[in-house]
Amino acid sequence: MPRERVRRKGHDSGQRSVPARCRRAVRLAVPTVALAALVGCASAGTQPEGRIGVIDPQRILNETSAGKKAKESLETFAKNRQALIELDEKELRRMEEDFVKQASVLSAAAKREREEQFRRRMAEYQQKAAELNREVQEKQKDVLDGFREKIETVTAKVAKQLGLQVVIEKGRGGPTVYSDASVDISDRVIREFNKEFP
């Protein structure tokens, strides 16, 4: 017996269609780990005196042992949350497929009940996805805030060793437009960072 296709509402008053399927799965935003504006610079409008150093916080994150561990922990956290979302997506697909298979033998009342169950499950799914996304964002903030404090501590130590009075950040979105390679102390900070936080 050929399978009867579920028609859209309005085309057949005796048939109700399942709510539009979740064609676009709600996905967690796997964080792009980036650091910005980590190290303080001279007050606006003043010309710093003495020697100035420059660091690249993104390099420090990417090239230090602690930075790599921080990125890995964030990626693992996000993937675990994504796995939970994918389980719910499979459940929603199964519910929809079952509805389509059984549509021809279900009464109008049974169809309405199944549609309502699907809508409730979809709402729960969307709420859960939003909550897990917030968890990922909060985790990213906590991890990067902790890493920021370590960068500031190590940079201050290196700056004192080198007799620097000011250290500013370079990189996309940073306050520097140009800096000579001779004032970049990122390599020194990375070496010191790996000693203190292996």
PDB file of C-alpha atoms in Angstrom:
ATOM      1  CA  MET A   1       0.000   0.000   0.000  1.00  0.00           C
ATOM      2  CA  PRO A   2       1.659   3.315  -1.024  1.00  0.00           C
ATOM      3  CA  ARG A   3       2.572   5.597   1.799  1.00  0.00           C
ATOM      4  CA  GLU A   4       0.248   8.550   2.175  1.00  0.00           C
ATOM      5  CA  ARG A   5       2.114  11.840   2.287  1.00  0.00           C
ATOM      6  CA  VAL A   6       1.188  14.263   5.047  1.00  0.00           C
ATOM      7  CA  ARG A   7      -0.371  17.357   3.477  1.00  0.00           C
ATOM      8  CA  ARG A   8       0.080  20.928   4.641  1.00  0.00           C
ATOM      9  CA  LYS A   9      -2.560  22.647   6.703  1.00  0.00           C
ATOM     10  CA  GLY A  10      -5.115  24.458   4.659  1.00  0.00           C
ATOM     11  CA  HIS A  11      -4.931  21.989   1.785  1.00  0.00           C
ATOM     12  CA  ASP A  12      -6.956  19.294   3.528  1.00  0.00           C
ATOM     13  CA  SER A  13      -9.073  20.047   6.587  1.00  0.00           C
ATOM     14  CA  GLY A  14      -8.986  16.386   7.576  1.00  0.00           C
ATOM     15  CA  GLN A  15      -5.187  16.170   7.708  1.00  0.00           C
ATOM     16  CA  ARG A  16      -2.754  18.054   9.931  1.00  0.00           C
ATOM     17  CA  SER A  17       0.931  18.256   9.158  1.00  0.00           C
ATOM     18  CA  VAL A  18       3.744  17.941  11.591  1.00  0.00           C
ATOM     19  CA  PRO A  19       5.345  21.323  12.376  1.00  0.00           C
ATOM     20  CA  ALA A  20       8.127  22.322  10.029  1.00  0.00           C
ATOM     21  CA  ARG A  21      11.061  20.063  10.596  1.00  0.00           C
ATOM     22  CA  CYS A  22      14.234  21.314  12.098  1.00  0.00           C
ATOM     23  CA  ARG A  23      16.099  21.813   8.837  1.00  0.00           C
ATOM     24  CA  ARG A  24      18.612  24.045  10.490  1.00  0.00           C
ATOM     25  CA  ALA A  25      19.940  22.343  13.594  1.00  0.00           C
ATOM     26  CA  VAL A  26      20.708  24.638  16.478  1.00  0.00           C
ATOM     27  CA  ARG A  27      24.458  24.450  16.741  1.00  0.00           C
ATOM     28  CA  LEU A  28      26.706  25.470  19.568  1.00  0.00           C
ATOM     29  CA  ALA A  29      29.194  28.106  18.704  1.00  0.00           C
ATOM     30  CA  VAL A  30      32.578  26.458  19.087  1.00  0.00           C
ATOM     31  CA  PRO A  31      34.663  29.315  20.412  1.00  0.00           C
ATOM     32  CA  THR A  32      37.310  30.995  18.337  1.00  0.00           C
ATOM     33  CA  VAL A  33      39.822  31.523  21.089  1.00  0.00           C
ATOM     34  CA  ALA A  34      41.279  34.995  20.948  1.00  0.00           C
ATOM     35  CA  LEU A  35      42.728  37.461  23.405  1.00  0.00           C
ATOM     36  CA  ALA A  36      42.491  41.203  23.046  1.00  0.00           C
ATOM     37  CA  ALA A  37      43.516  44.278  25.021  1.00  0.00           C
ATOM     38  CA  LEU A  38      45.255  42.263  27.710  1.00  0.00           C
ATOM     39  CA  VAL A  39      48.079  44.483  28.820  1.00  0.00           C
ATOM     40  CA  GLY A  40      47.673  48.055  29.914  1.00  0.00           C
ATOM     41  CA  CYS A  41      49.412  50.893  28.096  1.00  0.00           C
ATOM     42  CA  ALA A  42      50.182  54.513  28.871  1.00  0.00           C
ATOM     43  CA  SER A  43      47.293  56.818  29.682  1.00  0.00           C
ATOM     44  CA  ALA A  44      45.638  58.438  26.693  1.00  0.00           C
ATOM     45  CA  GLY A  45      47.176  61.703  25.694  1.00  0.00           C
ATOM     46  CA  THR A  46      50.537  61.114  27.401  1.00  0.00           C
ATOM     47  CA  GLN A  47      53.829  60.279  25.766  1.00  0.00           C
ATOM     48  CA  PRO A  48      55.548  57.416  27.632  1.00  0.00           C
ATOM     49  CA  GLU A  49      59.125  58.027  28.707  1.00  0.00           C
ATOM     50  CA  GLY A  50      61.860  55.417  28.653  1.00  0.00           C
ATOM     51  CA  ARG A  51      61.839  52.090  26.895  1.00  0.00           C
ATOM     52  CA  ILE A  52      58.705  50.536  25.458  1.00  0.00           C
ATOM     53  CA  GLY A  53      58.004  46.875  24.755  1.00  0.00           C
ATOM     54  CA  VAL A  54      55.352  45.200  22.634  1.00  0.00           C
ATOM     55  CA  ILE A  55      53.730  41.773  22.982  1.00  0.00           C
ATOM     56  CA  ASP A  56      51.400  39.719  20.814  1.00  0.00           C
ATOM     57  CA  PRO A  57      48.876  38.079  23.186  1.00  0.00           C
ATOM     58  CA  GLN A  58      47.500  35.795  20.476  1.00  0.00           C
ATOM     59  CA  ARG A  59      50.962  34.378  19.857  1.00  0.00           C
ATOM     60  CA  ILE A  60      51.393  33.808  23.575  1.00  0.00           C
ATOM     61  CA  LEU A  61      48.084  31.939  23.696  1.00  0.00           C
ATOM     62  CA  ASN A  62      48.929  29.837  20.640  1.00  0.00           C
ATOM     63  CA  GLU A  63      52.569  29.050  21.424  1.00  0.00           C
ATOM     64  CA  THR A  64      52.737  28.498  25.183  1.00  0.00           C
ATOM     65  CA  SER A  65      52.031  25.140  26.805  1.00  0.00           C
ATOM     66  CA  ALA A  66      49.409  26.680  29.092  1.00  0.00           C
ATOM     67  CA  GLY A  67      47.767  28.470  26.162  1.00  0.00           C
ATOM     68  CA  LYS A  68      47.503  25.280  24.130  1.00  0.00           C
ATOM     69  CA  LYS A  69      46.000  23.481  27.122  1.00  0.00           C
ATOM     70  CA  ALA A  70      43.483  26.291  27.598  1.00  0.00           C
ATOM     71  CA  LYS A  71      42.398  26.081  23.957  1.00  0.00           C
ATOM     72  CA  GLU A  72      42.120  22.294  24.094  1.00  0.00           C
ATOM     73  CA  SER A  73      39.993  22.429  27.240  1.00  0.00           C
ATOM     74  CA  LEU A  74      37.616  24.903  25.589  1.00  0.00           C
ATOM     75  CA  GLU A  75      37.315  22.836  22.433  1.00  0.00           C
ATOM     76  CA  THR A  76      36.633  19.653  24.435  1.00  0.00           C
ATOM     77  CA  PHE A  77      34.022  21.435  26.549  1.00  0.00           C
ATOM     78  CA  ALA A  78      32.241  22.765  23.465  1.00  0.00           C
ATOM     79  CA  LYS A  79      32.326  19.388  21.674  1.00  0.00           C
ATOM     80  CA  ASN A  80      30.797  17.638  24.688  1.00  0.00           C
ATOM     81  CA  ARG A  81      27.934  20.134  24.721  1.00  0.00           C
ATOM     82  CA  GLN A  82      27.486  19.752  20.977  1.00  0.00           C
ATOM     83  CA  ALA A  83      27.167  15.985  21.401  1.00  0.00           C
ATOM     84  CA  LEU A  84      24.239  16.518  23.781  1.00  0.00           C
ATOM     85  CA  ILE A  85      22.523  18.721  21.211  1.00  0.00           C
ATOM     86  CA  GLU A  86      23.022  16.151  18.457  1.00  0.00           C
ATOM     87  CA  LEU A  87      21.313  13.485  20.577  1.00  0.00           C
ATOM     88  CA  ASP A  88      18.239  15.709  20.809  1.00  0.00           C
ATOM     89  CA  GLU A  89      18.359  16.347  17.061  1.00  0.00           C
ATOM     90  CA  LYS A  90      18.247  12.595  16.406  1.00  0.00           C
ATOM     91  CA  GLU A  91      15.263  12.245  18.722  1.00  0.00           C
ATOM     92  CA  LEU A  92      13.384  14.992  16.870  1.00  0.00           C
ATOM     93  CA  ARG A  93      14.110  13.388  13.499  1.00  0.00           C
ATOM     94  CA  ARG A  94      12.899  10.028  14.806  1.00  0.00           C
ATOM     95  CA  MET A  95       9.648  11.580  16.066  1.00  0.00           C
ATOM     96  CA  GLU A  96       9.005  13.209  12.705  1.00  0.00           C
ATOM     97  CA  GLU A  97       9.780  10.057  10.727  1.00  0.00           C
ATOM     98  CA  ASP A  98       7.439   8.015  12.925  1.00  0.00           C
ATOM     99  CA  PHE A  99       4.679  10.557  12.415  1.00  0.00           C
ATOM    100  CA  VAL A 100       5.040  10.415   8.626  1.00  0.00           C
ATOM    101  CA  LYS A 101       4.999   6.602   8.608  1.00  0.00           C
ATOM    102  CA  GLN A 102       1.897   6.395  10.784  1.00  0.00           C
ATOM    103  CA  ALA A 103      -0.024   9.394   9.425  1.00  0.00           C
ATOM    104  CA  SER A 104      -2.317   7.286   7.235  1.00  0.00           C
ATOM    105  CA  VAL A 105      -3.606   5.211  10.161  1.00  0.00           C
ATOM    106  CA  LEU A 106      -3.789   7.876  12.864  1.00  0.00           C
ATOM    107  CA  SER A 107      -7.071   9.491  13.763  1.00  0.00           C
ATOM    108  CA  ALA A 108      -7.406  13.270  13.659  1.00  0.00           C
ATOM    109  CA  ALA A 109      -7.210  13.386  17.465  1.00  0.00           C
ATOM    110  CA  ALA A 110      -4.098  11.214  17.507  1.00  0.00           C
ATOM    111  CA  LYS A 111      -2.448  13.431  14.900  1.00  0.00           C
ATOM    112  CA  ARG A 112      -3.157  16.539  16.950  1.00  0.00           C
ATOM    113  CA  GLU A 113      -1.657  14.890  20.014  1.00  0.00           C
ATOM    114  CA  ARG A 114       1.489  13.838  18.148  1.00  0.00           C
ATOM    115  CA  GLU A 115       1.900  17.330  16.696  1.00  0.00           C
ATOM    116  CA  GLU A 116       1.620  18.837  20.160  1.00  0.00           C
ATOM    117  CA  GLN A 117       4.230  16.415  21.494  1.00  0.00           C
ATOM    118  CA  PHE A 118       6.565  17.382  18.667  1.00  0.00           C
ATOM    119  CA  ARG A 119       6.100  21.101  19.327  1.00  0.00           C
ATOM    120  CA  ARG A 120       6.822  20.669  23.032  1.00  0.00           C
ATOM    121  CA  ARG A 121       9.923  18.608  22.302  1.00  0.00           C
ATOM    122  CA  MET A 122      11.146  21.178  19.797  1.00  0.00           C
ATOM    123  CA  ALA A 123      10.720  23.990  22.338  1.00  0.00           C
ATOM    124  CA  GLU A 124      12.668  21.988  24.936  1.00  0.00           C
ATOM    125  CA  TYR A 125      15.409  21.338  22.388  1.00  0.00           C
ATOM    126  CA  GLN A 126      15.779  25.005  21.496  1.00  0.00           C
ATOM    127  CA  GLN A 127      15.878  26.036  25.155  1.00  0.00           C
ATOM    128  CA  LYS A 128      18.509  23.414  25.943  1.00  0.00           C
ATOM    129  CA  ALA A 129      20.652  24.505  22.990  1.00  0.00           C
ATOM    130  CA  ALA A 130      20.535  28.116  24.181  1.00  0.00           C
ATOM    131  CA  GLU A 131      21.507  27.107  27.720  1.00  0.00           C
ATOM    132  CA  LEU A 132      24.424  24.991  26.525  1.00  0.00           C
ATOM    133  CA  ASN A 133      25.595  27.821  24.292  1.00  0.00           C
ATOM    134  CA  ARG A 134      25.645  30.134  27.316  1.00  0.00           C
ATOM    135  CA  GLU A 135      27.666  27.535  29.216  1.00  0.00           C
ATOM    136  CA  VAL A 136      30.266  27.478  26.440  1.00  0.00           C
ATOM    137  CA  GLN A 137      30.522  31.269  26.397  1.00  0.00           C
ATOM    138  CA  GLU A 138      30.868  31.444  30.192  1.00  0.00           C
ATOM    139  CA  LYS A 139      33.528  28.741  30.145  1.00  0.00           C
ATOM    140  CA  GLN A 140      35.460  30.617  27.467  1.00  0.00           C
ATOM    141  CA  LYS A 141      35.352  33.815  29.527  1.00  0.00           C
ATOM    142  CA  ASP A 142      36.532  32.051  32.700  1.00  0.00           C
ATOM    143  CA  VAL A 143      39.423  30.277  30.968  1.00  0.00           C
ATOM    144  CA  LEU A 144      40.625  33.330  29.043  1.00  0.00           C
ATOM    145  CA  ASP A 145      40.310  35.621  32.054  1.00  0.00           C
ATOM    146  CA  GLY A 146      42.567  33.256  33.986  1.00  0.00           C
ATOM    147  CA  PHE A 147      45.044  33.152  31.118  1.00  0.00           C
ATOM    148  CA  ARG A 148      44.963  36.953  30.887  1.00  0.00           C
ATOM    149  CA  GLU A 149      46.100  37.244  34.497  1.00  0.00           C
ATOM    150  CA  LYS A 150      49.038  34.929  33.800  1.00  0.00           C
ATOM    151  CA  ILE A 151      50.079  36.970  30.764  1.00  0.00           C
ATOM    152  CA  GLU A 152      50.030  40.170  32.796  1.00  0.00           C
ATOM    153  CA  THR A 153      52.101  38.588  35.594  1.00  0.00           C
ATOM    154  CA  VAL A 154      54.757  37.164  33.276  1.00  0.00           C
ATOM    155  CA  THR A 155      54.890  40.292  31.105  1.00  0.00           C
ATOM    156  CA  ALA A 156      55.443  42.480  34.177  1.00  0.00           C
ATOM    157  CA  LYS A 157      58.302  40.213  35.277  1.00  0.00           C
ATOM    158  CA  VAL A 158      59.984  40.313  31.858  1.00  0.00           C
ATOM    159  CA  ALA A 159      59.479  44.075  31.581  1.00  0.00           C
ATOM    160  CA  LYS A 160      61.292  44.628  34.902  1.00  0.00           C
ATOM    161  CA  GLN A 161      64.132  42.366  33.804  1.00  0.00           C
ATOM    162  CA  LEU A 162      64.518  44.411  30.617  1.00  0.00           C
ATOM    163  CA  GLY A 163      64.047  47.783  32.278  1.00  0.00           C
ATOM    164  CA  LEU A 164      60.871  48.588  30.345  1.00  0.00           C
ATOM    165  CA  GLN A 165      58.444  51.189  31.613  1.00  0.00           C
ATOM    166  CA  VAL A 166      55.535  50.440  29.270  1.00  0.00           C
ATOM    167  CA  VAL A 167      54.376  47.289  27.456  1.00  0.00           C
ATOM    168  CA  ILE A 168      51.605  47.548  24.891  1.00  0.00           C
ATOM    169  CA  GLU A 169      49.742  45.002  22.816  1.00  0.00           C
ATOM    170  CA  LYS A 170      49.955  44.475  19.107  1.00  0.00           C
ATOM    171  CA  GLY A 171      47.761  42.425  16.831  1.00  0.00           C
ATOM    172  CA  ARG A 172      44.368  42.838  15.208  1.00  0.00           C
ATOM    173  CA  GLY A 173      42.328  45.364  17.163  1.00  0.00           C
ATOM    174  CA  GLY A 174      45.299  46.356  19.288  1.00  0.00           C
ATOM    175  CA  PRO A 175      46.449  49.917  19.974  1.00  0.00           C
ATOM    176  CA  THR A 176      49.607  49.690  17.851  1.00  0.00           C
ATOM    177  CA  VAL A 177      49.677  50.568  14.164  1.00  0.00           C
ATOM    178  CA  TYR A 178      53.379  49.856  13.724  1.00  0.00           C
ATOM    179  CA  SER A 179      56.197  48.617  15.935  1.00  0.00           C
ATOM    180  CA  ASP A 180      59.767  47.694  15.127  1.00  0.00           C
ATOM    181  CA  ALA A 181      60.639  44.050  15.638  1.00  0.00           C
ATOM    182  CA  SER A 182      63.347  45.082  18.093  1.00  0.00           C
ATOM    183  CA  VAL A 183      60.754  46.140  20.691  1.00  0.00           C
ATOM    184  CA  ASP A 184      58.706  42.936  20.434  1.00  0.00           C
ATOM    185  CA  ILE A 185      59.280  40.915  23.612  1.00  0.00           C
ATOM    186  CA  SER A 186      56.775  38.163  22.799  1.00  0.00           C
ATOM    187  CA  ASP A 187      59.485  35.505  22.412  1.00  0.00           C
ATOM    188  CA  ARG A 188      60.935  36.380  25.800  1.00  0.00           C
ATOM    189  CA  VAL A 189      57.489  36.324  27.414  1.00  0.00           C
ATOM    190  CA  ILE A 190      56.701  32.942  25.832  1.00  0.00           C
ATOM    191  CA  ARG A 191      59.948  31.428  27.164  1.00  0.00           C
ATOM    192  CA  GLU A 192      59.339  32.830  30.637  1.00  0.00           C
ATOM    193  CA  PHE A 193      55.696  31.771  30.497  1.00  0.00           C
ATOM    194  CA  ASN A 194      56.638  28.158  29.740  1.00  0.00           C
ATOM    195  CA  LYS A 195      59.036  28.165  32.700  1.00  0.00           C
ATOM    196  CA  GLU A 196      56.419  29.424  35.125  1.00  0.00           C
ATOM    197  CA  PHE A 197      53.465  27.508  33.705  1.00  0.00           C
ATOM    198  CA  PRO A 198      54.848  24.369  32.036  1.00  0.00           C
TER     199      PRO A 198
END
